[in-house]
């Protein structure tokens, strides 16, 4: 439930999606944890939460590195590099 609700709220009400993503991260496999951390970082960034976005992207990168997911490592690195 939290996962579907998070994705549904991401575009409609980003602020409401934040706690849903945080809950969903605890429930999914590491690959999806990293993906949802990236999504969470995007939401924070869209709300001018640069420091929170950086933390989420770094968490995603760490999880992706731990599990050797090169695609998500690269994606996190791109997002971190693009931060203001």
Short mmCIF file of N, CA and C in Angstrom, two decimals:
data_model
loop_
_atom_site.label_atom_id
_atom_site.label_comp_id
_atom_site.label_asym_id
_atom_site.label_seq_id
_atom_site.Cartn_x
_atom_site.Cartn_y
_atom_site.Cartn_z
N UNK A 1 0.81 -1.21 0.00
CA UNK A 1 0.00 0.00 0.00
C UNK A 1 0.85 1.27 0.00
N UNK A 2 1.87 1.34 0.85
CA UNK A 2 2.69 2.55 0.93
C UNK A 2 3.42 2.80 -0.38
N UNK A 3 3.82 1.73 -1.04
CA UNK A 3 4.59 1.88 -2.27
C UNK A 3 3.74 2.49 -3.36
N UNK A 4 2.57 1.94 -3.60
CA UNK A 4 1.68 2.48 -4.62
C UNK A 4 1.23 3.89 -4.30
N UNK A 5 0.95 4.15 -3.04
CA UNK A 5 0.53 5.49 -2.63
C UNK A 5 1.64 6.49 -2.82
N UNK A 6 2.88 6.09 -2.54
CA UNK A 6 4.01 7.00 -2.72
C UNK A 6 4.15 7.43 -4.16
N UNK A 7 4.11 6.46 -5.05
CA UNK A 7 4.25 6.76 -6.47
C UNK A 7 3.08 7.62 -6.95
N UNK A 8 1.89 7.30 -6.50
CA UNK A 8 0.71 8.06 -6.90
C UNK A 8 0.79 9.52 -6.44
N UNK A 9 1.29 9.73 -5.23
CA UNK A 9 1.37 11.09 -4.67
C UNK A 9 2.56 11.87 -5.18
N UNK A 10 3.56 11.19 -5.73
CA UNK A 10 4.79 11.87 -6.17
C UNK A 10 4.49 13.05 -7.07
N UNK A 11 3.61 12.88 -8.03
CA UNK A 11 3.30 13.95 -8.97
C UNK A 11 2.17 14.84 -8.48
N UNK A 12 1.21 14.26 -7.79
CA UNK A 12 0.03 15.02 -7.36
C UNK A 12 0.30 15.88 -6.13
N UNK A 13 0.99 15.33 -5.15
CA UNK A 13 1.25 16.03 -3.90
C UNK A 13 2.61 15.58 -3.36
N UNK A 14 3.68 16.18 -3.89
CA UNK A 14 5.02 15.72 -3.51
C UNK A 14 5.29 15.72 -2.01
N UNK A 15 4.80 16.73 -1.29
CA UNK A 15 5.05 16.78 0.15
C UNK A 15 4.42 15.59 0.86
N UNK A 16 3.24 15.19 0.42
CA UNK A 16 2.57 14.03 1.02
C UNK A 16 3.27 12.73 0.65
N UNK A 17 4.00 12.73 -0.45
CA UNK A 17 4.69 11.52 -0.89
C UNK A 17 5.93 11.22 -0.04
N UNK A 18 6.51 12.24 0.58
CA UNK A 18 7.76 12.04 1.33
C UNK A 18 7.63 10.97 2.41
N UNK A 19 6.69 11.07 3.34
CA UNK A 19 6.61 10.01 4.36
C UNK A 19 6.25 8.64 3.78
N UNK A 20 5.52 8.65 2.68
CA UNK A 20 5.18 7.38 2.04
C UNK A 20 6.42 6.72 1.44
N UNK A 21 7.27 7.53 0.80
CA UNK A 21 8.53 6.98 0.28
C UNK A 21 9.41 6.50 1.42
N UNK A 22 9.48 7.27 2.50
CA UNK A 22 10.30 6.85 3.63
C UNK A 22 9.83 5.51 4.18
N UNK A 23 8.54 5.31 4.25
CA UNK A 23 8.00 4.03 4.73
C UNK A 23 8.27 2.91 3.73
N UNK A 24 8.10 3.21 2.44
CA UNK A 24 8.29 2.20 1.40
C UNK A 24 9.73 1.72 1.35
N UNK A 25 10.68 2.62 1.59
CA UNK A 25 12.10 2.26 1.55
C UNK A 25 12.40 1.13 2.53
N UNK A 26 11.71 1.13 3.65
CA UNK A 26 11.94 0.10 4.66
C UNK A 26 11.36 -1.26 4.25
N UNK A 27 10.49 -1.28 3.26
CA UNK A 27 9.74 -2.49 2.93
C UNK A 27 10.23 -3.24 1.69
N UNK A 28 11.14 -2.64 0.94
CA UNK A 28 11.49 -3.20 -0.36
C UNK A 28 12.93 -3.72 -0.37
N UNK A 29 13.27 -4.40 -1.45
CA UNK A 29 14.62 -4.94 -1.62
C UNK A 29 15.62 -3.80 -1.81
N UNK A 30 16.90 -4.07 -1.58
CA UNK A 30 17.91 -3.01 -1.71
C UNK A 30 17.90 -2.29 -3.05
N UNK A 31 17.66 -3.00 -4.14
CA UNK A 31 17.62 -2.35 -5.44
C UNK A 31 16.54 -1.28 -5.46
N UNK A 32 15.38 -1.60 -4.93
CA UNK A 32 14.29 -0.64 -4.90
C UNK A 32 14.51 0.42 -3.83
N UNK A 33 15.20 0.05 -2.75
CA UNK A 33 15.55 1.07 -1.75
C UNK A 33 16.35 2.18 -2.42
N UNK A 34 17.34 1.80 -3.20
CA UNK A 34 18.17 2.80 -3.89
C UNK A 34 17.33 3.62 -4.86
N UNK A 35 16.46 2.97 -5.60
CA UNK A 35 15.61 3.70 -6.55
C UNK A 35 14.69 4.68 -5.83
N UNK A 36 14.09 4.24 -4.74
CA UNK A 36 13.18 5.11 -4.00
C UNK A 36 13.93 6.25 -3.32
N UNK A 37 15.18 6.00 -2.90
CA UNK A 37 15.99 7.09 -2.35
C UNK A 37 16.25 8.15 -3.43
N UNK A 38 16.51 7.68 -4.66
CA UNK A 38 16.68 8.63 -5.77
C UNK A 38 15.41 9.43 -5.99
N UNK A 39 14.28 8.74 -6.00
CA UNK A 39 12.99 9.43 -6.18
C UNK A 39 12.75 10.44 -5.05
N UNK A 40 13.07 10.03 -3.83
CA UNK A 40 12.90 10.91 -2.68
C UNK A 40 13.79 12.15 -2.82
N UNK A 41 15.02 11.93 -3.27
CA UNK A 41 15.92 13.05 -3.50
C UNK A 41 15.36 14.02 -4.54
N UNK A 42 14.75 13.48 -5.58
CA UNK A 42 14.13 14.33 -6.61
C UNK A 42 13.01 15.18 -6.02
N UNK A 43 12.22 14.58 -5.14
CA UNK A 43 11.13 15.32 -4.50
C UNK A 43 11.70 16.44 -3.62
N UNK A 44 12.70 16.10 -2.82
CA UNK A 44 13.32 17.12 -1.98
C UNK A 44 13.88 18.26 -2.84
N UNK A 45 14.57 17.91 -3.91
CA UNK A 45 15.18 18.92 -4.77
C UNK A 45 14.12 19.82 -5.39
N UNK A 46 13.01 19.24 -5.80
CA UNK A 46 11.92 20.03 -6.40
C UNK A 46 11.34 21.02 -5.39
N UNK A 47 11.52 20.74 -4.10
CA UNK A 47 11.03 21.63 -3.05
C UNK A 47 12.16 22.48 -2.47
N UNK A 48 13.25 22.58 -3.22
CA UNK A 48 14.42 23.36 -2.82
C UNK A 48 15.12 22.83 -1.58
N UNK A 49 14.96 21.56 -1.30
CA UNK A 49 15.64 20.92 -0.18
C UNK A 49 16.93 20.28 -0.65
N UNK A 50 17.91 21.12 -1.00
CA UNK A 50 19.15 20.62 -1.58
C UNK A 50 19.89 19.70 -0.62
N UNK A 51 19.98 20.08 0.66
CA UNK A 51 20.70 19.23 1.61
C UNK A 51 20.02 17.89 1.81
N UNK A 52 18.69 17.90 1.87
CA UNK A 52 17.94 16.65 2.00
C UNK A 52 18.08 15.81 0.74
N UNK A 53 18.06 16.45 -0.41
CA UNK A 53 18.25 15.72 -1.67
C UNK A 53 19.62 15.07 -1.69
N UNK A 54 20.64 15.81 -1.27
CA UNK A 54 22.01 15.25 -1.25
C UNK A 54 22.05 14.02 -0.35
N UNK A 55 21.44 14.10 0.82
CA UNK A 55 21.43 12.96 1.74
C UNK A 55 20.74 11.75 1.11
N UNK A 56 19.62 11.99 0.45
CA UNK A 56 18.89 10.89 -0.19
C UNK A 56 19.71 10.28 -1.33
N UNK A 57 20.33 11.14 -2.14
CA UNK A 57 21.16 10.64 -3.25
C UNK A 57 22.37 9.86 -2.72
N UNK A 58 22.97 10.36 -1.65
CA UNK A 58 24.12 9.65 -1.06
C UNK A 58 23.69 8.30 -0.49
N UNK A 59 22.52 8.26 0.13
CA UNK A 59 22.00 6.98 0.65
C UNK A 59 21.74 6.01 -0.49
N UNK A 60 21.18 6.52 -1.58
CA UNK A 60 20.94 5.67 -2.76
C UNK A 60 22.25 5.13 -3.31
N UNK A 61 23.24 6.01 -3.40
CA UNK A 61 24.53 5.60 -3.94
C UNK A 61 25.18 4.54 -3.05
N UNK A 62 25.12 4.73 -1.74
CA UNK A 62 25.71 3.77 -0.81
C UNK A 62 25.02 2.40 -0.92
N UNK A 63 23.72 2.40 -1.01
CA UNK A 63 22.98 1.13 -1.14
C UNK A 63 23.32 0.47 -2.46
N UNK A 64 23.34 1.25 -3.53
CA UNK A 64 23.66 0.69 -4.85
C UNK A 64 25.08 0.13 -4.87
N UNK A 65 26.02 0.82 -4.23
CA UNK A 65 27.40 0.33 -4.18
C UNK A 65 27.50 -0.96 -3.38
N UNK A 66 26.77 -1.01 -2.28
CA UNK A 66 26.80 -2.20 -1.43
C UNK A 66 26.34 -3.44 -2.20
N UNK A 67 25.37 -3.25 -3.07
CA UNK A 67 24.81 -4.38 -3.81
C UNK A 67 25.28 -4.43 -5.27
N UNK A 68 26.23 -3.58 -5.64
CA UNK A 68 26.86 -3.66 -6.94
C UNK A 68 25.95 -3.32 -8.12
N UNK A 69 25.01 -2.42 -7.92
CA UNK A 69 24.10 -2.03 -9.00
C UNK A 69 24.69 -0.83 -9.73
N UNK A 70 25.44 -1.11 -10.79
CA UNK A 70 26.18 -0.07 -11.51
C UNK A 70 25.26 1.00 -12.10
N UNK A 71 24.10 0.61 -12.57
CA UNK A 71 23.17 1.58 -13.16
C UNK A 71 22.73 2.60 -12.12
N UNK A 72 22.36 2.14 -10.94
CA UNK A 72 21.91 3.05 -9.90
C UNK A 72 23.07 3.84 -9.30
N UNK A 73 24.26 3.25 -9.25
CA UNK A 73 25.44 4.00 -8.80
C UNK A 73 25.66 5.19 -9.73
N UNK A 74 25.61 4.92 -11.02
CA UNK A 74 25.82 5.98 -12.01
C UNK A 74 24.73 7.05 -11.91
N UNK A 75 23.48 6.61 -11.77
CA UNK A 75 22.37 7.56 -11.66
C UNK A 75 22.52 8.46 -10.43
N UNK A 76 22.89 7.86 -9.31
CA UNK A 76 23.09 8.64 -8.08
C UNK A 76 24.23 9.63 -8.26
N UNK A 77 25.31 9.17 -8.88
CA UNK A 77 26.45 10.04 -9.10
C UNK A 77 26.07 11.23 -9.99
N UNK A 78 25.30 10.97 -11.03
CA UNK A 78 24.85 12.06 -11.91
C UNK A 78 24.02 13.07 -11.14
N UNK A 79 23.13 12.58 -10.28
CA UNK A 79 22.27 13.48 -9.52
C UNK A 79 23.08 14.29 -8.51
N UNK A 80 24.05 13.66 -7.87
CA UNK A 80 24.90 14.37 -6.92
C UNK A 80 25.73 15.44 -7.62
N UNK A 81 26.25 15.10 -8.78
CA UNK A 81 27.07 16.04 -9.55
C UNK A 81 26.25 17.25 -10.02
N UNK A 82 24.99 17.03 -10.30
CA UNK A 82 24.13 18.09 -10.83
C UNK A 82 23.58 19.02 -9.74
N UNK A 83 23.77 18.67 -8.47
CA UNK A 83 23.23 19.52 -7.41
C UNK A 83 23.87 20.90 -7.43
N UNK A 84 23.10 21.91 -7.08
CA UNK A 84 23.67 23.28 -7.04
C UNK A 84 24.67 23.43 -5.91
#
